[in-house]
Short mmCIF file of C-alpha atoms in Angstrom, two decimals:
data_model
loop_
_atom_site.label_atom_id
_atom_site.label_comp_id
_atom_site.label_asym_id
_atom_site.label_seq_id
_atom_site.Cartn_x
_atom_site.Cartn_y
_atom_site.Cartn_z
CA UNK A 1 -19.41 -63.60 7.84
CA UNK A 2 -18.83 -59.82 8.46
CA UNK A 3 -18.10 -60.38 12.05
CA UNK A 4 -13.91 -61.46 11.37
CA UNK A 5 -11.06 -59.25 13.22
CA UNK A 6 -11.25 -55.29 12.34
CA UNK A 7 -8.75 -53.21 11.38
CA UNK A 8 -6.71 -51.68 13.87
CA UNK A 9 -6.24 -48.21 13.55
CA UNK A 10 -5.05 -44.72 15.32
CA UNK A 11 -7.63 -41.72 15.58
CA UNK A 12 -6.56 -38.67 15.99
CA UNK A 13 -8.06 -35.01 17.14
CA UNK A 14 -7.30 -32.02 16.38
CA UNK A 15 -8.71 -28.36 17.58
CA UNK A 16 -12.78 -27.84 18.36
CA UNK A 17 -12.60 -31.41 17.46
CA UNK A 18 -10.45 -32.76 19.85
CA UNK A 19 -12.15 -31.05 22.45
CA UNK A 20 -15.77 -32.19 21.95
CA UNK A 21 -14.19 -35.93 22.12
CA UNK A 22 -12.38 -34.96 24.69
CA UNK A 23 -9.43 -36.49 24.27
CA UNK A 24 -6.04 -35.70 21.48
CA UNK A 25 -6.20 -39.85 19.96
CA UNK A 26 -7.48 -43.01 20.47
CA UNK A 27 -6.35 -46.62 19.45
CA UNK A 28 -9.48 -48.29 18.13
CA UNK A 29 -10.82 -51.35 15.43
CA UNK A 30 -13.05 -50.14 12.73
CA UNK A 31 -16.17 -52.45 12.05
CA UNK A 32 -15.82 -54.10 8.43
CA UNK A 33 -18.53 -52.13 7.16
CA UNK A 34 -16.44 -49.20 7.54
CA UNK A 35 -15.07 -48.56 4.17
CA UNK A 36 -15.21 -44.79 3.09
CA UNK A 37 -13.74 -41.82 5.24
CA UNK A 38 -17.62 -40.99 4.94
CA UNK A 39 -18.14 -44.03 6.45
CA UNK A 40 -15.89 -43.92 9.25
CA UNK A 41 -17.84 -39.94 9.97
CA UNK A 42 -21.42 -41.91 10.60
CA UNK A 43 -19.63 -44.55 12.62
CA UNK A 44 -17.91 -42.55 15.11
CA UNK A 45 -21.47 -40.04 15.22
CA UNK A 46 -23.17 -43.40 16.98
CA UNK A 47 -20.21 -43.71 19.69
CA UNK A 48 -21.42 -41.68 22.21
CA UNK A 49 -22.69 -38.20 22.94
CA UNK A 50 -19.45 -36.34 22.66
CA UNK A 51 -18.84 -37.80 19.34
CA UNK A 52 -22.17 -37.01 18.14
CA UNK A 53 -21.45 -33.76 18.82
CA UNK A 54 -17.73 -33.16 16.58
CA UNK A 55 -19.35 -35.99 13.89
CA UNK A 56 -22.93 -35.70 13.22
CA UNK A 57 -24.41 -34.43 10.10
CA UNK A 58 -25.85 -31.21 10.90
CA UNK A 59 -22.59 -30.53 12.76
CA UNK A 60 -19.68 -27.84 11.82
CA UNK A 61 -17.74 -29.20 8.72
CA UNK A 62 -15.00 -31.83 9.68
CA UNK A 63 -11.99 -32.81 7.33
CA UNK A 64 -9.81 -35.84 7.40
CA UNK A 65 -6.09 -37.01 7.07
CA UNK A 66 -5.25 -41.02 6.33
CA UNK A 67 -1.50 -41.08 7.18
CA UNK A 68 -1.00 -37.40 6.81
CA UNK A 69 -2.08 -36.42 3.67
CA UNK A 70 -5.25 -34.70 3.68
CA UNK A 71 -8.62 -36.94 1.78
CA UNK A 72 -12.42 -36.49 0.54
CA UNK A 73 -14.85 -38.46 2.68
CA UNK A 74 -14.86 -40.62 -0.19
CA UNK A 75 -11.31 -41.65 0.06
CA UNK A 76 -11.35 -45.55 1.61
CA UNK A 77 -9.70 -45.97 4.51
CA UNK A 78 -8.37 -49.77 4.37
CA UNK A 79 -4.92 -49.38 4.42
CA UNK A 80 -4.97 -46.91 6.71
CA UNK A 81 -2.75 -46.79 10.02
CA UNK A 82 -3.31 -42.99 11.35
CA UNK A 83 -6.43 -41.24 10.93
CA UNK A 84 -7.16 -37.58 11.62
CA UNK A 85 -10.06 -35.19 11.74
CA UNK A 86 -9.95 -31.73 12.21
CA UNK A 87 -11.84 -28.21 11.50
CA UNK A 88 -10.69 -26.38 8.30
CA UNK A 89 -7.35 -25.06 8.71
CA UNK A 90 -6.81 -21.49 9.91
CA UNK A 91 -3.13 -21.01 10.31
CA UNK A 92 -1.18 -18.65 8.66
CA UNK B 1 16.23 -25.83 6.82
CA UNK B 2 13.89 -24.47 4.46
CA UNK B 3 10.44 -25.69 6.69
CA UNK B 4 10.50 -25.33 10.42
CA UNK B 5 7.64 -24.99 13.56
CA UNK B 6 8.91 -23.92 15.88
CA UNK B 7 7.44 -21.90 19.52
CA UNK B 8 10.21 -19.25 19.35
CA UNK B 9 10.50 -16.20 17.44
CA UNK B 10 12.35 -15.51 14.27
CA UNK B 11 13.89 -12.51 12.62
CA UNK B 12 13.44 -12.14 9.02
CA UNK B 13 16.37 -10.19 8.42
CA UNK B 14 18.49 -13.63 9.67
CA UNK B 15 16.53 -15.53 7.41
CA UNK B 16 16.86 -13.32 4.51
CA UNK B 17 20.82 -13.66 5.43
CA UNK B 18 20.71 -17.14 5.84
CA UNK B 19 19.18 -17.28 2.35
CA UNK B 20 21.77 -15.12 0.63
CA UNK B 21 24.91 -15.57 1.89
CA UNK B 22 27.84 -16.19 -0.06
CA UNK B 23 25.57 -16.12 -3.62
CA UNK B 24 25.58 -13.83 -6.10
CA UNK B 25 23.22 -15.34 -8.16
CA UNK B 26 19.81 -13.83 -6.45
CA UNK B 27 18.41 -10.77 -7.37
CA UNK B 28 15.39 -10.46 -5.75
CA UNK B 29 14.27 -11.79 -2.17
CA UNK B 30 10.34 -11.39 -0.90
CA UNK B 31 9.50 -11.97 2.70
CA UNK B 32 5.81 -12.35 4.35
CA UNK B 33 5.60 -12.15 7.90
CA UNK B 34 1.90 -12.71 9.47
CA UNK B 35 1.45 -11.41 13.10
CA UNK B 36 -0.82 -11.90 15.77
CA UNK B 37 -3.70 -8.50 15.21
CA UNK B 38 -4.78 -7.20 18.60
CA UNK B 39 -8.75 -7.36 17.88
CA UNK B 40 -10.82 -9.77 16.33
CA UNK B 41 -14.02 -8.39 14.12
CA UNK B 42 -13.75 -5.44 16.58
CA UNK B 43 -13.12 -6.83 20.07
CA UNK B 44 -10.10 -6.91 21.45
CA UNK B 45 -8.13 -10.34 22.12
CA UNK B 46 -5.41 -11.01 24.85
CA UNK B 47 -3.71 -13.89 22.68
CA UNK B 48 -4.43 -16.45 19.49
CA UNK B 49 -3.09 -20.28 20.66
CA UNK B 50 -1.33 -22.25 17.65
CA UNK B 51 -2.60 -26.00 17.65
CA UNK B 52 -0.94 -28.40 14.96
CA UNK B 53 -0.56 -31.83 13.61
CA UNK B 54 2.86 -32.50 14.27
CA UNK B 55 4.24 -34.72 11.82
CA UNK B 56 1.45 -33.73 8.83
CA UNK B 57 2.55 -30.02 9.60
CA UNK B 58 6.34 -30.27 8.19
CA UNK B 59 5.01 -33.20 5.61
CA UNK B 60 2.48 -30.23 3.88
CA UNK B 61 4.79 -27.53 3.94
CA UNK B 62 7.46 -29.52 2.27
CA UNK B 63 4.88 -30.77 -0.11
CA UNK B 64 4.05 -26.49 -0.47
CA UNK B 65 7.35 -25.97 -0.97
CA UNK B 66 8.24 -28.51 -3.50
CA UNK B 67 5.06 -27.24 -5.32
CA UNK B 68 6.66 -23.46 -5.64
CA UNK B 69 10.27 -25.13 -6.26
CA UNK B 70 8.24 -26.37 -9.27
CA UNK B 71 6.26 -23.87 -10.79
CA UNK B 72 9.50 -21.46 -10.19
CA UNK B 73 12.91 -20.37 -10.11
CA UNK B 74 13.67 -19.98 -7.17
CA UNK B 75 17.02 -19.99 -5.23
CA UNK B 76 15.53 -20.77 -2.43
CA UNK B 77 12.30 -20.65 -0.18
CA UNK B 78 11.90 -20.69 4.13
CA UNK B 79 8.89 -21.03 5.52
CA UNK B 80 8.88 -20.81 9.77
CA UNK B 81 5.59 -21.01 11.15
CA UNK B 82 5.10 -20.93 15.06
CA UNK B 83 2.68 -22.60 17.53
CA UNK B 84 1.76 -22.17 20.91
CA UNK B 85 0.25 -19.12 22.30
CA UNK B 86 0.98 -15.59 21.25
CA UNK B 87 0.12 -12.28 22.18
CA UNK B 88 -0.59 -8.84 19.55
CA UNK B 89 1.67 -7.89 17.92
CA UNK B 90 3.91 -10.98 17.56
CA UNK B 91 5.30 -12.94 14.48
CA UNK B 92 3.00 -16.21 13.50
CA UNK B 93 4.62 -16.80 10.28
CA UNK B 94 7.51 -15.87 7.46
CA UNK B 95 7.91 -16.67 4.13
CA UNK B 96 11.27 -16.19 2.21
CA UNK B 97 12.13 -16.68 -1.22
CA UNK B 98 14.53 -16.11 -3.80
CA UNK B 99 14.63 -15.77 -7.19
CA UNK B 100 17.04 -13.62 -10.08
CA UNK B 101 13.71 -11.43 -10.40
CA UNK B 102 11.10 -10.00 -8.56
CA UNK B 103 7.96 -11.53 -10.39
CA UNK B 104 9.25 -15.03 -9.49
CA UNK B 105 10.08 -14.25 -5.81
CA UNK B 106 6.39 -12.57 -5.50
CA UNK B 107 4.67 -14.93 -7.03
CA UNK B 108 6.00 -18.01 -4.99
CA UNK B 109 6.06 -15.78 -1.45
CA UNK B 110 2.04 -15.60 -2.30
CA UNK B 111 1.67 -18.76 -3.26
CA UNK B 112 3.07 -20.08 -0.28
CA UNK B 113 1.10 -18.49 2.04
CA UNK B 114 -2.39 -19.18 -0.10
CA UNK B 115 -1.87 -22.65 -0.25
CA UNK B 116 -0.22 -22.60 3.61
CA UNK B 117 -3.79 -20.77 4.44
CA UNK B 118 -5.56 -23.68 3.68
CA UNK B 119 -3.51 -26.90 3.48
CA UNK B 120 -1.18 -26.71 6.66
CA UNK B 121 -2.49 -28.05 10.05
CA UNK B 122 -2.60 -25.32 12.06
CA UNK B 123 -5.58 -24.46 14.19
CA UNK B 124 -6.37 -20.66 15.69
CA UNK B 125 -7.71 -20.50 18.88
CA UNK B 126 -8.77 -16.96 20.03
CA UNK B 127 -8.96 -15.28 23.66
CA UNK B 128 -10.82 -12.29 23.51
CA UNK B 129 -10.30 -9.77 26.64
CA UNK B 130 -13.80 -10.63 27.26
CA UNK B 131 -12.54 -13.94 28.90
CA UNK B 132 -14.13 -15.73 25.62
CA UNK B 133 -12.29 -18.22 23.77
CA UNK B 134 -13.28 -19.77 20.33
CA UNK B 135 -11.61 -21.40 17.84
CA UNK B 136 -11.44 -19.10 14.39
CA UNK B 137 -13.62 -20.28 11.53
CA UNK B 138 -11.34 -20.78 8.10
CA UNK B 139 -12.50 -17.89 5.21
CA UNK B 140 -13.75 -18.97 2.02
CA UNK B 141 -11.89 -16.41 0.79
CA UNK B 142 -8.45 -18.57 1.47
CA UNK B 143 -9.77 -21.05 -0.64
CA UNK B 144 -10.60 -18.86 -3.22
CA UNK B 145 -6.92 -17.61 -3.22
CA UNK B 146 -5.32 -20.62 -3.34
CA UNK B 147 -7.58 -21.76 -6.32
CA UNK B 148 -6.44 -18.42 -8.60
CA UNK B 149 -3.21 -20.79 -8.50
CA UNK B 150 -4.38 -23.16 -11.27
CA UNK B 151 -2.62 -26.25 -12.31
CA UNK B 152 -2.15 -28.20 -8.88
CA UNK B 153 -3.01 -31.75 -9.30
CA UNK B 154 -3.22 -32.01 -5.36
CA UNK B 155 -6.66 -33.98 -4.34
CA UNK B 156 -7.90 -31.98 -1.86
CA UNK B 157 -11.12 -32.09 0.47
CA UNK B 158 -13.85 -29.95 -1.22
CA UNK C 1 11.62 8.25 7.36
CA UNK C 2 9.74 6.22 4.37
CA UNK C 3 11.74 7.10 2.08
CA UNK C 4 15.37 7.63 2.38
CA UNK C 5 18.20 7.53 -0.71
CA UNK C 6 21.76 6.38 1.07
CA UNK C 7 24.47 4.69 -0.30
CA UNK C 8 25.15 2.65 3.49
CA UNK C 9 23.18 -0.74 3.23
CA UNK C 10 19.79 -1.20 4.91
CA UNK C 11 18.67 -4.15 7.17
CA UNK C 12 15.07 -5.91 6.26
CA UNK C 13 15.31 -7.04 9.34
CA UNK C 14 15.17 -3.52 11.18
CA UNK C 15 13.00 -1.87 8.91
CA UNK C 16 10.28 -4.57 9.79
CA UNK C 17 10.93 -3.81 13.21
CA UNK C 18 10.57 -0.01 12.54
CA UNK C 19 7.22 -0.35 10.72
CA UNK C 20 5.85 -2.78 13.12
CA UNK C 21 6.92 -1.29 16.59
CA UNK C 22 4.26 -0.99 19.22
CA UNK C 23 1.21 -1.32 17.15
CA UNK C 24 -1.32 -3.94 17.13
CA UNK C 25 -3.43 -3.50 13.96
CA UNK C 26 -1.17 -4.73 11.43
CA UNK C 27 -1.09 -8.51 10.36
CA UNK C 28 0.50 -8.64 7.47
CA UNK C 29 4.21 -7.30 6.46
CA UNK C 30 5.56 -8.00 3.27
CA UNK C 31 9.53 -6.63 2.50
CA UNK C 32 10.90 -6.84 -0.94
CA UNK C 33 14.55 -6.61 -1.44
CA UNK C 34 16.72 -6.55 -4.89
CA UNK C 35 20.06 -7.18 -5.22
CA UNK C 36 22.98 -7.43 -7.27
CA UNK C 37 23.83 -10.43 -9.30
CA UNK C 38 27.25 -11.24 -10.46
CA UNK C 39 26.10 -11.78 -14.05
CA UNK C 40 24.44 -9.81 -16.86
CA UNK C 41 23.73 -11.40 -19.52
CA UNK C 42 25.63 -14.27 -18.76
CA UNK C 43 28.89 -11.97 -18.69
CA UNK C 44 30.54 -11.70 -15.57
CA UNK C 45 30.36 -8.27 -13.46
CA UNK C 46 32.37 -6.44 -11.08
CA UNK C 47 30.11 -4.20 -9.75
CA UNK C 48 27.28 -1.48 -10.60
CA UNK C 49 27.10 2.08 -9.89
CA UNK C 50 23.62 3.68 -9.21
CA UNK C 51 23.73 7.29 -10.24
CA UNK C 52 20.01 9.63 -9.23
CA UNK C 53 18.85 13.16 -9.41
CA UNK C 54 18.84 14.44 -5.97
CA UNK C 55 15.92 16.40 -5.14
CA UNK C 56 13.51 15.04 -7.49
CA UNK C 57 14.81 10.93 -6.78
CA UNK C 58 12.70 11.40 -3.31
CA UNK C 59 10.19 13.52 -4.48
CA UNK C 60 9.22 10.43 -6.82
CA UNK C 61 9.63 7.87 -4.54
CA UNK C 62 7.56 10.11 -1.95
CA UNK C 63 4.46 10.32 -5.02
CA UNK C 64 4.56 6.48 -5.29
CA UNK C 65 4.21 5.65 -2.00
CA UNK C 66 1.64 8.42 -1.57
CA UNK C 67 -0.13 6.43 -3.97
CA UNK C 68 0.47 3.12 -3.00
CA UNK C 69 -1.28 4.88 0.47
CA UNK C 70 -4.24 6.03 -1.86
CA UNK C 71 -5.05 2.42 -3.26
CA UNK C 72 -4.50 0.15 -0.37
CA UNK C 73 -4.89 0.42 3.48
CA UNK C 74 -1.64 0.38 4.80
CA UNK C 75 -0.18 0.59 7.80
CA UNK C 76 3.09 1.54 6.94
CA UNK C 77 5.27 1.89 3.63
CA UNK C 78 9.03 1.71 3.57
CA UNK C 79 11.17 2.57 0.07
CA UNK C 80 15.31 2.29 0.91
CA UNK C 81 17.03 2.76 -2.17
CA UNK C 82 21.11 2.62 -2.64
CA UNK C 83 23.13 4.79 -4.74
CA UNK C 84 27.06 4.81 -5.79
CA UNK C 85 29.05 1.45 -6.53
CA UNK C 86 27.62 -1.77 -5.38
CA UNK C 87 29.28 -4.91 -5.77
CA UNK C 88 27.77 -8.74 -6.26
CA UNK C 89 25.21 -9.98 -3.41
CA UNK C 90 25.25 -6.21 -1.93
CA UNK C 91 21.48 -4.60 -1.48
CA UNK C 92 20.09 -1.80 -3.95
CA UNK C 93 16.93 -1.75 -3.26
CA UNK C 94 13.92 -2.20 0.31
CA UNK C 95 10.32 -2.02 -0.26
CA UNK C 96 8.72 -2.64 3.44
CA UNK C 97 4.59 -2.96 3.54
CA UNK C 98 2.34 -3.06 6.23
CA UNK C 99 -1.17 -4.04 6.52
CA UNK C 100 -4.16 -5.87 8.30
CA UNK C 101 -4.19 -8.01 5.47
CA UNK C 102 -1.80 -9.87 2.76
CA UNK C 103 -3.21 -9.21 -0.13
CA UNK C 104 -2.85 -5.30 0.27
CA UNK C 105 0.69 -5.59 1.71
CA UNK C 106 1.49 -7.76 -0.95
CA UNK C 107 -0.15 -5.79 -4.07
CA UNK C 108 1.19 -2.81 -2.07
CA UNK C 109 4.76 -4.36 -2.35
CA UNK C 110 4.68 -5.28 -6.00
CA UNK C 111 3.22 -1.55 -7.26
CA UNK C 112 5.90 0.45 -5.67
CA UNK C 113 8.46 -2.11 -7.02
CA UNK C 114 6.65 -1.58 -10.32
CA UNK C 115 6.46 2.49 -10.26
CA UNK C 116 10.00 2.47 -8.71
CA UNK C 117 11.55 0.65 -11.76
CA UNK C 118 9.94 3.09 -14.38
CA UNK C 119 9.38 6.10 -12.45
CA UNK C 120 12.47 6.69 -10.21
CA UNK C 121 15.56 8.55 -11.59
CA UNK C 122 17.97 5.64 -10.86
CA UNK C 123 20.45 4.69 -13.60
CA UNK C 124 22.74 1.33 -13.24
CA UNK C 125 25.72 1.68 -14.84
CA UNK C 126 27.77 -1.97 -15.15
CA UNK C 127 31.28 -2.74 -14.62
CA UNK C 128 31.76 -5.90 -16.52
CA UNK C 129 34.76 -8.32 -15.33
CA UNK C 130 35.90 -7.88 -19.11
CA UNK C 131 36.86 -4.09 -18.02
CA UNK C 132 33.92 -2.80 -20.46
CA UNK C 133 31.68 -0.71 -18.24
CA UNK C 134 27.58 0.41 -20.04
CA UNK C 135 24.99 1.84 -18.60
CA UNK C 136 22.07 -0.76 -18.41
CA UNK C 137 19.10 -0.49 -21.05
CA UNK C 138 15.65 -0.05 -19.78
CA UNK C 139 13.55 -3.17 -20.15
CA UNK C 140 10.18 -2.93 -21.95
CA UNK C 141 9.07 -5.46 -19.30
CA UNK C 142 9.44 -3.29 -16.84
CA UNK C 143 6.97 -0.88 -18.37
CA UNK C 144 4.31 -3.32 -19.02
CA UNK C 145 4.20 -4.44 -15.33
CA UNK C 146 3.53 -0.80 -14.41
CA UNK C 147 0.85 -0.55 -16.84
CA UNK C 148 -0.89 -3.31 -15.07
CA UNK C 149 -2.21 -1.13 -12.25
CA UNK C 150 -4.82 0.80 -14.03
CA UNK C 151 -6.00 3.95 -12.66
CA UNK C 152 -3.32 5.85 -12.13
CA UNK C 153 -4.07 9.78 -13.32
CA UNK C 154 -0.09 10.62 -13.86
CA UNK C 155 0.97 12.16 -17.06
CA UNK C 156 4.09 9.98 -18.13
CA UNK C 157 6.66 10.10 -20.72
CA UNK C 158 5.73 7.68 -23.66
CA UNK D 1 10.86 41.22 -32.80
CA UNK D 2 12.20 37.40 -31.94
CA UNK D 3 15.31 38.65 -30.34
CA UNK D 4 14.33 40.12 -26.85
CA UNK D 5 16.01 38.67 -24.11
CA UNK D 6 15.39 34.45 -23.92
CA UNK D 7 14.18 32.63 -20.35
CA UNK D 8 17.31 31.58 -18.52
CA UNK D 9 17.50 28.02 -17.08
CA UNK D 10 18.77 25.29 -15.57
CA UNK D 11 19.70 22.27 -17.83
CA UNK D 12 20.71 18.97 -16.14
CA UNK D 13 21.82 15.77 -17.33
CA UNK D 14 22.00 12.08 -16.01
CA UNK D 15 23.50 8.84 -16.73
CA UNK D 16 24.97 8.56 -20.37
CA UNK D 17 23.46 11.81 -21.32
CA UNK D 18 25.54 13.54 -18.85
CA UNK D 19 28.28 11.53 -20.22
CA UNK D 20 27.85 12.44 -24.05
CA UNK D 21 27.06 16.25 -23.10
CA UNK D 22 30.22 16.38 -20.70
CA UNK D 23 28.84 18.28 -18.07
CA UNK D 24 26.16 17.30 -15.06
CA UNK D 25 24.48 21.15 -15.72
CA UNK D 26 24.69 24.04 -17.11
CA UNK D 27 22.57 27.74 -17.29
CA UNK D 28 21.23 28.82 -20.86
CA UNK D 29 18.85 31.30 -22.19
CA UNK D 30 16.36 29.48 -24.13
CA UNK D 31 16.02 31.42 -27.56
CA UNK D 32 12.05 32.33 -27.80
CA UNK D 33 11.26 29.38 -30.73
CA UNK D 34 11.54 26.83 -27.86
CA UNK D 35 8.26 26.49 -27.07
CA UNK D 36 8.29 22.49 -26.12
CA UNK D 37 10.46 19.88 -24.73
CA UNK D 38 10.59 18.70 -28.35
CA UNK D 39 11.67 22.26 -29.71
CA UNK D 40 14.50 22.19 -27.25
CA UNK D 41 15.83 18.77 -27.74
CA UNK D 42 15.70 20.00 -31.40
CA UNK D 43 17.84 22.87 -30.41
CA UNK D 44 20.00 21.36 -28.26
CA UNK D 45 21.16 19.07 -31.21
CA UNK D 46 22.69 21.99 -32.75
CA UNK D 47 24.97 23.09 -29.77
CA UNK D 48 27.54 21.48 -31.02
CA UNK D 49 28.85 17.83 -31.73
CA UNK D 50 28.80 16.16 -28.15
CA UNK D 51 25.20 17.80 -28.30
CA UNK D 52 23.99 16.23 -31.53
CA UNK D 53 25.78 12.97 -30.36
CA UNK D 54 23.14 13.18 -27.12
CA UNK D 55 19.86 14.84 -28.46
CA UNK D 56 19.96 14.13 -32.53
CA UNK D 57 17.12 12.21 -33.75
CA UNK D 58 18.37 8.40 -34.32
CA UNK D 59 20.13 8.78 -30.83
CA UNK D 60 18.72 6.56 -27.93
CA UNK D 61 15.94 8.06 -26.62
CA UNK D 62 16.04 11.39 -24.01
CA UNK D 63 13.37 11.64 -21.19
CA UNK D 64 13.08 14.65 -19.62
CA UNK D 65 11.58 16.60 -16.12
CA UNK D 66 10.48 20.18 -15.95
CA UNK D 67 11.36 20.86 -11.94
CA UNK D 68 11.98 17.72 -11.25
CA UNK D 69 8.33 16.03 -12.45
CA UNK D 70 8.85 13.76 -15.71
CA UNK D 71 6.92 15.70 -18.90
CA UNK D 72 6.22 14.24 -22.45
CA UNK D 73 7.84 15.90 -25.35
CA UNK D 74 5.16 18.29 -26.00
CA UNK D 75 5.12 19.76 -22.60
CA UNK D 76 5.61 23.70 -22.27
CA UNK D 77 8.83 24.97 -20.92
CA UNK D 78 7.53 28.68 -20.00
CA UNK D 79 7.47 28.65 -16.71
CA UNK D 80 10.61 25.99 -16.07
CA UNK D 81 13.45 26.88 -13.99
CA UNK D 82 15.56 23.65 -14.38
CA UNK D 83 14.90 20.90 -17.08
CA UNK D 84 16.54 17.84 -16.81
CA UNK D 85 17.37 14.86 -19.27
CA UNK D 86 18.00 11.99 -19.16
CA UNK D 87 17.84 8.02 -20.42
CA UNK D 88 14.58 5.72 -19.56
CA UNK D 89 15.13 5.01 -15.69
CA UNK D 90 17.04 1.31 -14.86
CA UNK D 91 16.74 1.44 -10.83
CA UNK D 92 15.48 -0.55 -8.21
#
């Protein structure tokens, strides 16, 4: 029953982020049970080592962007086309 | 073209020009122009390297601007913000605005760059002359300044 | 030279540059810049003329920047003022700031604009487009955002 | 035993003082009853009409500088060499 066609979606790095994944985006299909940005943090923490690293509790703070416009973890990502995580900002 | 990255450098005088010219209606113009510090929590760095969202980037500092456009009168407000890498002593970032008095034009210019500080997508990487490099940690105290500016009705990440 | 009474204009621009040249330990540079609108009070104006008293004009300007230097850690502080007849979009007045940090170079800016407006012998005289020419009242406004920066030990006129 | 010689000084005037008084500045001896900056606005009011028109009470108000440093009205003008007057400052 949970097991139908994800959603497709673009991942994107940014900063100390980007370079513990190792790479600047990805292309990938989130699991239904994915529904929070929260959610989507503990799901990419179990993809391998160098995610564990940027996403695991326990880790620096990381913030998210669905389409651009910065969310809480708590924000749900189903309509979502483009998302980004990144450290705090520190331009300026 | 009030929002711009850009990897070149600016001059604030042009920008202050480009802001005035031909009106007679501004009285007061305020610039802020961040620059790159040559140490780092006392060591010395060769360079800081500019990261940022492209895309997001000129999104939230039209979305900043709009915000000040609001909340004041202003003839006009520039914000130029540069990426790539940089060595001390060079421009990061200016702020113009404009308004028929100086309270408005101060207000907004620090506005700007408090809720720039923690809402644009721009990441700091630093190379000390140590051969170290480390991305900078953001300040709590940036957050703190942008929250004296009550009123937003943003959402933003805690 | 920061502080310098001329009637030729000034360039923000240049002044930044001035302040900034060669050093590495400032971050922050903050210019305000007033100029003169073609209206007063809705009326239309020609121009305004900016009489001072020479001699003690600098020697003010000179004390507020001296404290300005006491209260904040500056870098660098710049005050350009104008005199004789100005017309419609031309400059008056440059306040230039330098510092490690915004805030300072920003509170920096704002209390010499403050103490310059009360403090400096300037007096605007306007040219209205009717032919009437007055000098301009003092604004009670002005006083009360001097007044805001406690601390200051200076005996002042009521 | 009020009339020995007066202190001689410079008197200056700005802006629509100057104007109203007709003159930029001018030397006087201050007659010995002028102890204050109040005492000579006082007697400057009775120099003549273009005088009273300045420095009368129900004019706009006069600020003044002993040597170039503002003073309140009840500052001493003993030891002043030039006094100035002037309206409330409109720079910047």
């Amino acid at each position: 029953m949970t097991d139908k066609a994800g959603q497709p979606v673009k991942l994107r790095y940014f900063a100390w982020v980007r370079e513990k994944v190792g790479r600047g985006e990805e292309d990938v299909t989130l699991p239904a049970t994915v529904v929070s940005v929260a959610d989507l943090i503990a799901w990419q923490s179990t993809r391998g080592p160098e995610y564990a690293e940027a996403f695991s509790a326990g880790q620096r703070v990381v913030r998210a962007a669905i389409d651009q416009r910065h969310v809480k973890p708590d924000a749900h990502v189903a309509s979502a086309r483009e998302i980004a995580f990144f450290p705090p900002v520190t331009g300026g | 073209m009030p929002v711009r990255v850009q990897a070149s450098d600016f001059d604030a005088g042009a920008e202050i020009a480009r802001v005035t010219a031909g009106r007679t209606d501004i009285g007061a113009i305020v610039t802020f122009t961040g620059t790159v510090r040559g140490a780092a929590h006392g060591e010395p760095i060769n360079a800081i390297t500019l990261e940022h969202y492209p895309g997001m980037t000129e999104a939230e500092l039209e979305r900043i601007e709009a915000l000040a456009h609001e909340r004041w009168p202003l003839q006009a407000a520039t914000i130029i913000h540069r990426i790539g890498r940089l060595t001390p002593g060079e421009n990061i970032v200016l702020v113009v605005t404009a308004s028929a008095h100086r309270q408005a034009a101060f207000e907004a210019a620090e506005f700007l760059m408090d809720y720039l500080k923690t809402d644009a997508p721009f990441w700091k990487k630093e190379e000390l002359a140590s051969g170290n490099a480390h991305w900078v940690d953001a300040r709590d105290t940036d957050t703190t300044a942008r929250d004296r500016w009550a009123g937003s009705t943003e959402v933003k990440p805690d």
